[in-house]
């Protein structure tokens, strides 16, 4: 009987630890979001969206940083998405069982989790060191390199979910393979691919490390992509580590904006993909 | 039509090859960029602790040490916690709560690392400094080994804090992969174990975890890969001190924090190149960890027939 009660006790303790662990994990999410809202909302004034990043001691906003982030993210996604989709298409459709696909799948998974700072160094040596100065273009390229593996992965997964008979039906009607892909397979996999792109946007919009050595930062409004360009994450990094109170406040507000954007994107992506599953 | 077909086929194949070239480019550019440092220091780079921009003498021991120590702390905290949450989600959680809690844990992975950094610097580090670290110091003061691990003044920032934040950041990866591989266990195995009278814990301990061991290790290594390369969160709270200190409370540095902190201020080819060589070392370490993780996860996928 004592062995039995011992086993019961171990079971109860183990279950309790699992409950406690989960509550602990959830508590962090609440603590982080709580601190962000508490500290960030205080600085959330219209000036944040209409004024430039200030020198220490002056008032200002984050307009140039927000604009820079948007520009680089858009270019990064526009460059990275087609590339990722094409590579994913090859792996799912043309070379499903080929050696090349296996290797690319493996390498892509590595790139997916490779430290982003290394990607920053890569673009630095290839672009910045060649050209001789930091630039918005280099920042956008670094983000594009980070977008590619996410899109490759989801495109391949989603195309593999498209039922074979759909392809056969298209082929039976005499559609060439490329048309079958463009008109039938892509359409069937659309919501999944959009999810992948949203996840990629969510991932790169908070990226800081690769931008540090590629686009650097710019205190002023700039539309010149060939010059250093400001971005929210880099401004947060710089301002948070500064000793000035109003810079730190702007960093918190910027952090709140980035987090809201990223969480909205990933929640939308999730809703889209689960909507697709139930169909 | 046939021409377009041919063109499209080759276009997709070129894109696939380009993915390979990107990885090749990363490796090649890092090696090329670190050549001046490799020429200047040779293998001594890996065994020297001093990091002196003025005399241009650089060694990688302190950052490598910091990277390994912070990642180890992170894994010690995150692995049991992540497995516990995964067990909770697969076995204990009421069905209605399963999805929301799973999503909430995964949202932790979505929060950008710079957010963890600013939170760690302004919220977590002061809290640890005032409440946790003094207690740790006085509690372990008389115990031989532990007292040197938790020695020195409570700075708040340091390797323990960095490891702590890393643990929270890798937790969702370990949780979601463990949950996925737990789901590959055939229900009949669990039912059989329950049928002979196993408790829930015994089913997990003696059936589910052994069955999924390879996948769980793969998930843990994937988390480790993340922890090793994580940059911004660590940069905020590590203290950026180039020295090897036996105390976990002392400021230190990691490979990625060193690069992030010093790269734009680095003057001279050798300094820049030493930082790129650090990046190369980091990439080589994470490459092998991630490759091993993927290999193990591939094996468990084949086992489940997915």
PDB file of C-alpha atoms in Angstrom, chain A residues 7-8 10-11 14-22 24-26 28-29 31-33 35-36 39 82-83 85-87 89-91 94-95 100 103-104 106-119 121-126 130 134 145 148 152-153 174-179 181-182 186 202-203 205-209 212-213 216 232-234 236-242 248 251-252 254-256 258-259 262-263 266-267 270-271 274, chain B residues 1-2 4-5 8-9 11-23 25-27 29-30 32-33 77 81 83-89 92-94 97 99-108 110-116 118-119 121-124 164 168 171 196-202 222 225-226 228-232 235-236 255-257 259-261 263-264 272 275-276 278-280 282-283 286-287 290-292 294-295 298 301:
ATOM      1  CA  UNK A   7       3.398   6.568  -6.629  1.00  0.00           C
ATOM      2  CA  UNK A   8       0.244   8.603  -6.143  1.00  0.00           C
ATOM      3  CA  UNK A  10       4.852  11.476  -7.086  1.00  0.00           C
ATOM      4  CA  UNK A  11       2.100  11.767  -9.664  1.00  0.00           C
ATOM      5  CA  UNK A  14       4.608  16.070 -10.977  1.00  0.00           C
ATOM      6  CA  UNK A  15       1.215  17.310 -12.145  1.00  0.00           C
ATOM      7  CA  UNK A  16       1.368  20.262  -9.784  1.00  0.00           C
ATOM      8  CA  UNK A  17       4.810  21.172 -11.169  1.00  0.00           C
ATOM      9  CA  UNK A  18       3.446  21.102 -14.708  1.00  0.00           C
ATOM     10  CA  UNK A  19       0.592  23.421 -13.687  1.00  0.00           C
ATOM     11  CA  UNK A  20       3.006  25.722 -11.887  1.00  0.00           C
ATOM     12  CA  UNK A  21       5.387  25.770 -14.853  1.00  0.00           C
ATOM     13  CA  UNK A  22       2.628  26.778 -17.218  1.00  0.00           C
ATOM     14  CA  UNK A  24       5.033  30.708 -14.599  1.00  0.00           C
ATOM     15  CA  UNK A  25       5.418  30.830 -18.397  1.00  0.00           C
ATOM     16  CA  UNK A  26       2.178  32.753 -18.817  1.00  0.00           C
ATOM     17  CA  UNK A  28       6.199  36.275 -18.044  1.00  0.00           C
ATOM     18  CA  UNK A  29       4.009  37.175 -20.991  1.00  0.00           C
ATOM     19  CA  UNK A  31       4.685  40.848 -16.928  1.00  0.00           C
ATOM     20  CA  UNK A  32       6.407  41.871 -20.145  1.00  0.00           C
ATOM     21  CA  UNK A  33       3.279  43.146 -21.866  1.00  0.00           C
ATOM     22  CA  UNK A  35       5.490  46.719 -18.289  1.00  0.00           C
ATOM     23  CA  UNK A  36       5.413  47.675 -21.975  1.00  0.00           C
ATOM     24  CA  UNK A  39       5.853  52.467 -19.518  1.00  0.00           C
ATOM     25  CA  UNK A  82       9.188  35.935 -54.612  1.00  0.00           C
ATOM     26  CA  UNK A  83      12.571  34.321 -54.133  1.00  0.00           C
ATOM     27  CA  UNK A  85       8.124  31.295 -53.068  1.00  0.00           C
ATOM     28  CA  UNK A  86      10.020  30.160 -56.163  1.00  0.00           C
ATOM     29  CA  UNK A  87      12.454  28.067 -54.127  1.00  0.00           C
ATOM     30  CA  UNK A  89       7.746  25.806 -55.367  1.00  0.00           C
ATOM     31  CA  UNK A  90      10.732  23.960 -56.762  1.00  0.00           C
ATOM     32  CA  UNK A  91      11.002  21.831 -53.633  1.00  0.00           C
ATOM     33  CA  UNK A  94       9.431  20.040 -59.523  1.00  0.00           C
ATOM     34  CA  UNK A  95      12.034  18.415 -57.347  1.00  0.00           C
ATOM     35  CA  UNK A 100      18.794  19.211 -54.457  1.00  0.00           C
ATOM     36  CA  UNK A 103      19.897  19.713 -49.371  1.00  0.00           C
ATOM     37  CA  UNK A 104      18.015  22.991 -49.789  1.00  0.00           C
ATOM     38  CA  UNK A 106      18.229  21.215 -44.686  1.00  0.00           C
ATOM     39  CA  UNK A 107      20.142  24.421 -45.430  1.00  0.00           C
ATOM     40  CA  UNK A 108      16.939  26.455 -45.321  1.00  0.00           C
ATOM     41  CA  UNK A 109      16.100  25.102 -41.873  1.00  0.00           C
ATOM     42  CA  UNK A 110      19.569  26.125 -40.711  1.00  0.00           C
ATOM     43  CA  UNK A 111      19.148  29.615 -42.167  1.00  0.00           C
ATOM     44  CA  UNK A 112      15.746  29.830 -40.482  1.00  0.00           C
ATOM     45  CA  UNK A 113      17.327  29.636 -37.043  1.00  0.00           C
ATOM     46  CA  UNK A 114      20.764  31.073 -37.791  1.00  0.00           C
ATOM     47  CA  UNK A 115      21.665  34.049 -35.574  1.00  0.00           C
ATOM     48  CA  UNK A 116      20.486  37.199 -37.317  1.00  0.00           C
ATOM     49  CA  UNK A 117      23.628  39.032 -36.262  1.00  0.00           C
ATOM     50  CA  UNK A 118      25.596  36.725 -38.550  1.00  0.00           C
ATOM     51  CA  UNK A 119      23.344  37.713 -41.454  1.00  0.00           C
ATOM     52  CA  UNK A 121      27.858  40.633 -40.746  1.00  0.00           C
ATOM     53  CA  UNK A 122      27.353  38.885 -44.101  1.00  0.00           C
ATOM     54  CA  UNK A 123      25.619  41.894 -45.646  1.00  0.00           C
ATOM     55  CA  UNK A 124      28.204  44.174 -44.063  1.00  0.00           C
ATOM     56  CA  UNK A 125      31.134  42.402 -45.729  1.00  0.00           C
ATOM     57  CA  UNK A 126      29.326  41.960 -49.051  1.00  0.00           C
ATOM     58  CA  UNK A 130      32.361  47.334 -50.676  1.00  0.00           C
ATOM     59  CA  UNK A 134      26.025  52.230 -44.315  1.00  0.00           C
ATOM     60  CA  UNK A 145      17.821  37.389 -46.407  1.00  0.00           C
ATOM     61  CA  UNK A 148      13.555  34.062 -47.548  1.00  0.00           C
ATOM     62  CA  UNK A 152      10.455  28.935 -48.448  1.00  0.00           C
ATOM     63  CA  UNK A 153       9.330  26.815 -45.526  1.00  0.00           C
ATOM     64  CA  UNK A 174      -4.260  20.148 -70.901  1.00  0.00           C
ATOM     65  CA  UNK A 175      -2.783  22.913 -68.752  1.00  0.00           C
ATOM     66  CA  UNK A 176       0.991  23.013 -68.839  1.00  0.00           C
ATOM     67  CA  UNK A 177       2.628  22.478 -65.470  1.00  0.00           C
ATOM     68  CA  UNK A 178       3.562  26.106 -64.964  1.00  0.00           C
ATOM     69  CA  UNK A 179      -0.041  27.181 -65.561  1.00  0.00           C
ATOM     70  CA  UNK A 181       0.994  25.936 -60.565  1.00  0.00           C
ATOM     71  CA  UNK A 182       0.191  29.570 -61.150  1.00  0.00           C
ATOM     72  CA  UNK A 186      -0.981  28.739 -55.769  1.00  0.00           C
ATOM     73  CA  UNK A 202       6.539  39.881 -37.991  1.00  0.00           C
ATOM     74  CA  UNK A 203       9.974  38.354 -37.684  1.00  0.00           C
ATOM     75  CA  UNK A 205      10.036  44.070 -38.083  1.00  0.00           C
ATOM     76  CA  UNK A 206      11.618  43.552 -34.683  1.00  0.00           C
ATOM     77  CA  UNK A 207      15.073  42.704 -35.985  1.00  0.00           C
ATOM     78  CA  UNK A 208      17.786  44.931 -34.614  1.00  0.00           C
ATOM     79  CA  UNK A 209      21.143  43.208 -34.824  1.00  0.00           C
ATOM     80  CA  UNK A 212      23.130  47.818 -36.665  1.00  0.00           C
ATOM     81  CA  UNK A 213      25.850  47.185 -39.238  1.00  0.00           C
ATOM     82  CA  UNK A 216      22.880  52.063 -38.888  1.00  0.00           C
ATOM     83  CA  UNK A 232      12.614  51.748 -34.807  1.00  0.00           C
ATOM     84  CA  UNK A 233      14.580  48.836 -33.314  1.00  0.00           C
ATOM     85  CA  UNK A 234      17.929  50.589 -33.659  1.00  0.00           C
ATOM     86  CA  UNK A 236      15.096  51.741 -29.247  1.00  0.00           C
ATOM     87  CA  UNK A 237      18.524  50.179 -28.751  1.00  0.00           C
ATOM     88  CA  UNK A 238      20.341  53.509 -28.795  1.00  0.00           C
ATOM     89  CA  UNK A 239      17.833  55.441 -26.710  1.00  0.00           C
ATOM     90  CA  UNK A 240      17.273  52.748 -24.077  1.00  0.00           C
ATOM     91  CA  UNK A 241      20.999  52.478 -23.358  1.00  0.00           C
ATOM     92  CA  UNK A 242      21.396  56.267 -23.105  1.00  0.00           C
ATOM     93  CA  UNK A 248      14.458  56.212 -22.507  1.00  0.00           C
ATOM     94  CA  UNK A 251      12.511  53.884 -26.377  1.00  0.00           C
ATOM     95  CA  UNK A 252       9.664  52.423 -24.290  1.00  0.00           C
ATOM     96  CA  UNK A 254       8.860  52.662 -29.620  1.00  0.00           C
ATOM     97  CA  UNK A 255       9.041  49.234 -28.009  1.00  0.00           C
ATOM     98  CA  UNK A 256       5.287  49.326 -27.401  1.00  0.00           C
ATOM     99  CA  UNK A 258       6.909  47.444 -32.357  1.00  0.00           C
ATOM    100  CA  UNK A 259       5.357  44.867 -30.055  1.00  0.00           C
ATOM    101  CA  UNK A 262       4.450  42.233 -34.323  1.00  0.00           C
ATOM    102  CA  UNK A 263       1.787  40.628 -32.138  1.00  0.00           C
ATOM    103  CA  UNK A 266       1.385  36.990 -35.776  1.00  0.00           C
ATOM    104  CA  UNK A 267      -2.167  36.767 -34.424  1.00  0.00           C
ATOM    105  CA  UNK A 270      -2.485  32.392 -36.897  1.00  0.00           C
ATOM    106  CA  UNK A 271      -6.155  33.227 -37.474  1.00  0.00           C
ATOM    107  CA  UNK A 274      -6.453  28.023 -38.673  1.00  0.00           C
TER     108      UNK A 274
ATOM    109  CA  UNK B   1       3.725  27.534 -73.718  1.00  0.00           C
ATOM    110  CA  UNK B   2       6.367  24.866 -73.563  1.00  0.00           C
ATOM    111  CA  UNK B   4       7.336  29.281 -70.577  1.00  0.00           C
ATOM    112  CA  UNK B   5       7.064  25.911 -68.846  1.00  0.00           C
ATOM    113  CA  UNK B   8       9.408  28.578 -65.030  1.00  0.00           C
ATOM    114  CA  UNK B   9      10.879  25.221 -64.043  1.00  0.00           C
ATOM    115  CA  UNK B  11      13.418  29.809 -62.534  1.00  0.00           C
ATOM    116  CA  UNK B  12      12.233  27.864 -59.488  1.00  0.00           C
ATOM    117  CA  UNK B  13      15.341  25.699 -59.571  1.00  0.00           C
ATOM    118  CA  UNK B  14      17.578  28.759 -59.701  1.00  0.00           C
ATOM    119  CA  UNK B  15      15.773  30.155 -56.670  1.00  0.00           C
ATOM    120  CA  UNK B  16      16.399  26.915 -54.785  1.00  0.00           C
ATOM    121  CA  UNK B  17      20.065  27.028 -55.743  1.00  0.00           C
ATOM    122  CA  UNK B  18      20.192  30.671 -54.644  1.00  0.00           C
ATOM    123  CA  UNK B  19      19.169  29.578 -51.119  1.00  0.00           C
ATOM    124  CA  UNK B  20      22.251  27.338 -51.104  1.00  0.00           C
ATOM    125  CA  UNK B  21      24.361  30.191 -52.413  1.00  0.00           C
ATOM    126  CA  UNK B  22      23.167  32.458 -49.598  1.00  0.00           C
ATOM    127  CA  UNK B  23      24.472  30.015 -47.016  1.00  0.00           C
ATOM    128  CA  UNK B  25      27.931  33.379 -49.201  1.00  0.00           C
ATOM    129  CA  UNK B  26      27.491  33.741 -45.455  1.00  0.00           C
ATOM    130  CA  UNK B  27      30.271  31.243 -44.748  1.00  0.00           C
ATOM    131  CA  UNK B  29      32.114  36.257 -46.455  1.00  0.00           C
ATOM    132  CA  UNK B  30      32.717  35.522 -42.780  1.00  0.00           C
ATOM    133  CA  UNK B  32      37.051  36.365 -45.960  1.00  0.00           C
ATOM    134  CA  UNK B  33      36.234  39.078 -43.413  1.00  0.00           C
ATOM    135  CA  UNK B  77      15.964  26.695 -16.523  1.00  0.00           C
ATOM    136  CA  UNK B  81      10.046  24.195 -17.628  1.00  0.00           C
ATOM    137  CA  UNK B  83       8.896  19.941 -20.939  1.00  0.00           C
ATOM    138  CA  UNK B  84       6.548  20.596 -18.023  1.00  0.00           C
ATOM    139  CA  UNK B  85       4.449  22.987 -20.076  1.00  0.00           C
ATOM    140  CA  UNK B  86       4.419  20.551 -22.999  1.00  0.00           C
ATOM    141  CA  UNK B  87       3.225  17.762 -20.691  1.00  0.00           C
ATOM    142  CA  UNK B  88       0.612  20.116 -19.304  1.00  0.00           C
ATOM    143  CA  UNK B  89      -0.615  20.991 -22.792  1.00  0.00           C
ATOM    144  CA  UNK B  92      -3.429  17.829 -18.201  1.00  0.00           C
ATOM    145  CA  UNK B  93      -4.935  20.902 -19.771  1.00  0.00           C
ATOM    146  CA  UNK B  94      -8.724  21.037 -20.245  1.00  0.00           C
ATOM    147  CA  UNK B  97      -7.904  25.958 -22.767  1.00  0.00           C
ATOM    148  CA  UNK B  99      -5.347  26.315 -27.830  1.00  0.00           C
ATOM    149  CA  UNK B 100      -5.379  29.677 -26.019  1.00  0.00           C
ATOM    150  CA  UNK B 101      -2.607  28.646 -23.629  1.00  0.00           C
ATOM    151  CA  UNK B 102      -0.561  27.145 -26.449  1.00  0.00           C
ATOM    152  CA  UNK B 103      -0.932  30.338 -28.470  1.00  0.00           C
ATOM    153  CA  UNK B 104      -0.041  32.509 -25.461  1.00  0.00           C
ATOM    154  CA  UNK B 105       3.176  30.561 -24.883  1.00  0.00           C
ATOM    155  CA  UNK B 106       4.023  30.835 -28.577  1.00  0.00           C
ATOM    156  CA  UNK B 107       3.441  34.588 -28.477  1.00  0.00           C
ATOM    157  CA  UNK B 108       6.448  34.720 -26.155  1.00  0.00           C
ATOM    158  CA  UNK B 110       6.979  36.381 -31.284  1.00  0.00           C
ATOM    159  CA  UNK B 111       8.067  39.224 -29.027  1.00  0.00           C
ATOM    160  CA  UNK B 112      11.161  40.779 -30.630  1.00  0.00           C
ATOM    161  CA  UNK B 113      14.400  40.259 -28.773  1.00  0.00           C
ATOM    162  CA  UNK B 114      14.952  43.996 -28.302  1.00  0.00           C
ATOM    163  CA  UNK B 115      11.765  44.099 -26.218  1.00  0.00           C
ATOM    164  CA  UNK B 116      13.196  41.438 -23.916  1.00  0.00           C
ATOM    165  CA  UNK B 118      14.633  46.826 -22.686  1.00  0.00           C
ATOM    166  CA  UNK B 119      12.398  44.950 -20.226  1.00  0.00           C
ATOM    167  CA  UNK B 121      17.357  46.247 -18.353  1.00  0.00           C
ATOM    168  CA  UNK B 122      14.675  48.385 -16.715  1.00  0.00           C
ATOM    169  CA  UNK B 123      12.448  45.843 -14.959  1.00  0.00           C
ATOM    170  CA  UNK B 124      14.102  42.472 -14.415  1.00  0.00           C
ATOM    171  CA  UNK B 164      17.425  34.075 -17.197  1.00  0.00           C
ATOM    172  CA  UNK B 168      12.276  32.848 -21.224  1.00  0.00           C
ATOM    173  CA  UNK B 171      11.035  28.410 -23.635  1.00  0.00           C
ATOM    174  CA  UNK B 196      -1.700  -1.729 -16.544  1.00  0.00           C
ATOM    175  CA  UNK B 197      -2.155   0.913 -13.868  1.00  0.00           C
ATOM    176  CA  UNK B 198       0.429   3.627 -14.600  1.00  0.00           C
ATOM    177  CA  UNK B 199      -0.239   7.083 -13.229  1.00  0.00           C
ATOM    178  CA  UNK B 200      -0.248  10.019 -15.652  1.00  0.00           C
ATOM    179  CA  UNK B 201       3.285  10.882 -14.601  1.00  0.00           C
ATOM    180  CA  UNK B 202       4.478   7.324 -15.099  1.00  0.00           C
ATOM    181  CA  UNK B 222      17.067  23.966 -31.508  1.00  0.00           C
ATOM    182  CA  UNK B 225      20.902  27.196 -31.117  1.00  0.00           C
ATOM    183  CA  UNK B 226      18.626  30.163 -30.478  1.00  0.00           C
ATOM    184  CA  UNK B 228      23.715  30.785 -28.465  1.00  0.00           C
ATOM    185  CA  UNK B 229      23.007  33.334 -31.175  1.00  0.00           C
ATOM    186  CA  UNK B 230      20.584  35.613 -29.364  1.00  0.00           C
ATOM    187  CA  UNK B 231      21.868  39.149 -29.503  1.00  0.00           C
ATOM    188  CA  UNK B 232      19.873  42.159 -28.432  1.00  0.00           C
ATOM    189  CA  UNK B 235      23.485  42.923 -25.075  1.00  0.00           C
ATOM    190  CA  UNK B 236      21.249  44.958 -22.784  1.00  0.00           C
ATOM    191  CA  UNK B 255      30.016  36.626 -28.818  1.00  0.00           C
ATOM    192  CA  UNK B 256      26.919  38.312 -30.209  1.00  0.00           C
ATOM    193  CA  UNK B 257      26.847  41.029 -27.526  1.00  0.00           C
ATOM    194  CA  UNK B 259      29.767  42.224 -31.967  1.00  0.00           C
ATOM    195  CA  UNK B 260      26.615  44.308 -31.409  1.00  0.00           C
ATOM    196  CA  UNK B 261      28.269  46.631 -28.916  1.00  0.00           C
ATOM    197  CA  UNK B 263      31.149  46.762 -34.338  1.00  0.00           C
ATOM    198  CA  UNK B 264      30.166  50.293 -35.300  1.00  0.00           C
ATOM    199  CA  UNK B 272      36.691  44.843 -37.319  1.00  0.00           C
ATOM    200  CA  UNK B 275      34.736  40.905 -34.542  1.00  0.00           C
ATOM    201  CA  UNK B 276      33.899  39.182 -37.832  1.00  0.00           C
ATOM    202  CA  UNK B 278      33.880  36.092 -33.556  1.00  0.00           C
ATOM    203  CA  UNK B 279      30.845  35.974 -35.852  1.00  0.00           C
ATOM    204  CA  UNK B 280      32.433  33.093 -37.763  1.00  0.00           C
ATOM    205  CA  UNK B 282      29.408  31.776 -33.478  1.00  0.00           C
ATOM    206  CA  UNK B 283      28.135  30.638 -36.861  1.00  0.00           C
ATOM    207  CA  UNK B 286      25.316  27.274 -34.057  1.00  0.00           C
ATOM    208  CA  UNK B 287      25.574  25.532 -37.435  1.00  0.00           C
ATOM    209  CA  UNK B 290      21.217  23.371 -35.449  1.00  0.00           C
ATOM    210  CA  UNK B 291      22.287  20.678 -37.915  1.00  0.00           C
ATOM    211  CA  UNK B 292      22.230  18.082 -35.130  1.00  0.00           C
ATOM    212  CA  UNK B 294      17.353  19.116 -37.531  1.00  0.00           C
ATOM    213  CA  UNK B 295      18.826  15.667 -38.017  1.00  0.00           C
ATOM    214  CA  UNK B 298      13.961  14.459 -39.106  1.00  0.00           C
ATOM    215  CA  UNK B 301       9.311  12.602 -38.271  1.00  0.00           C
TER     216      UNK B 301
END
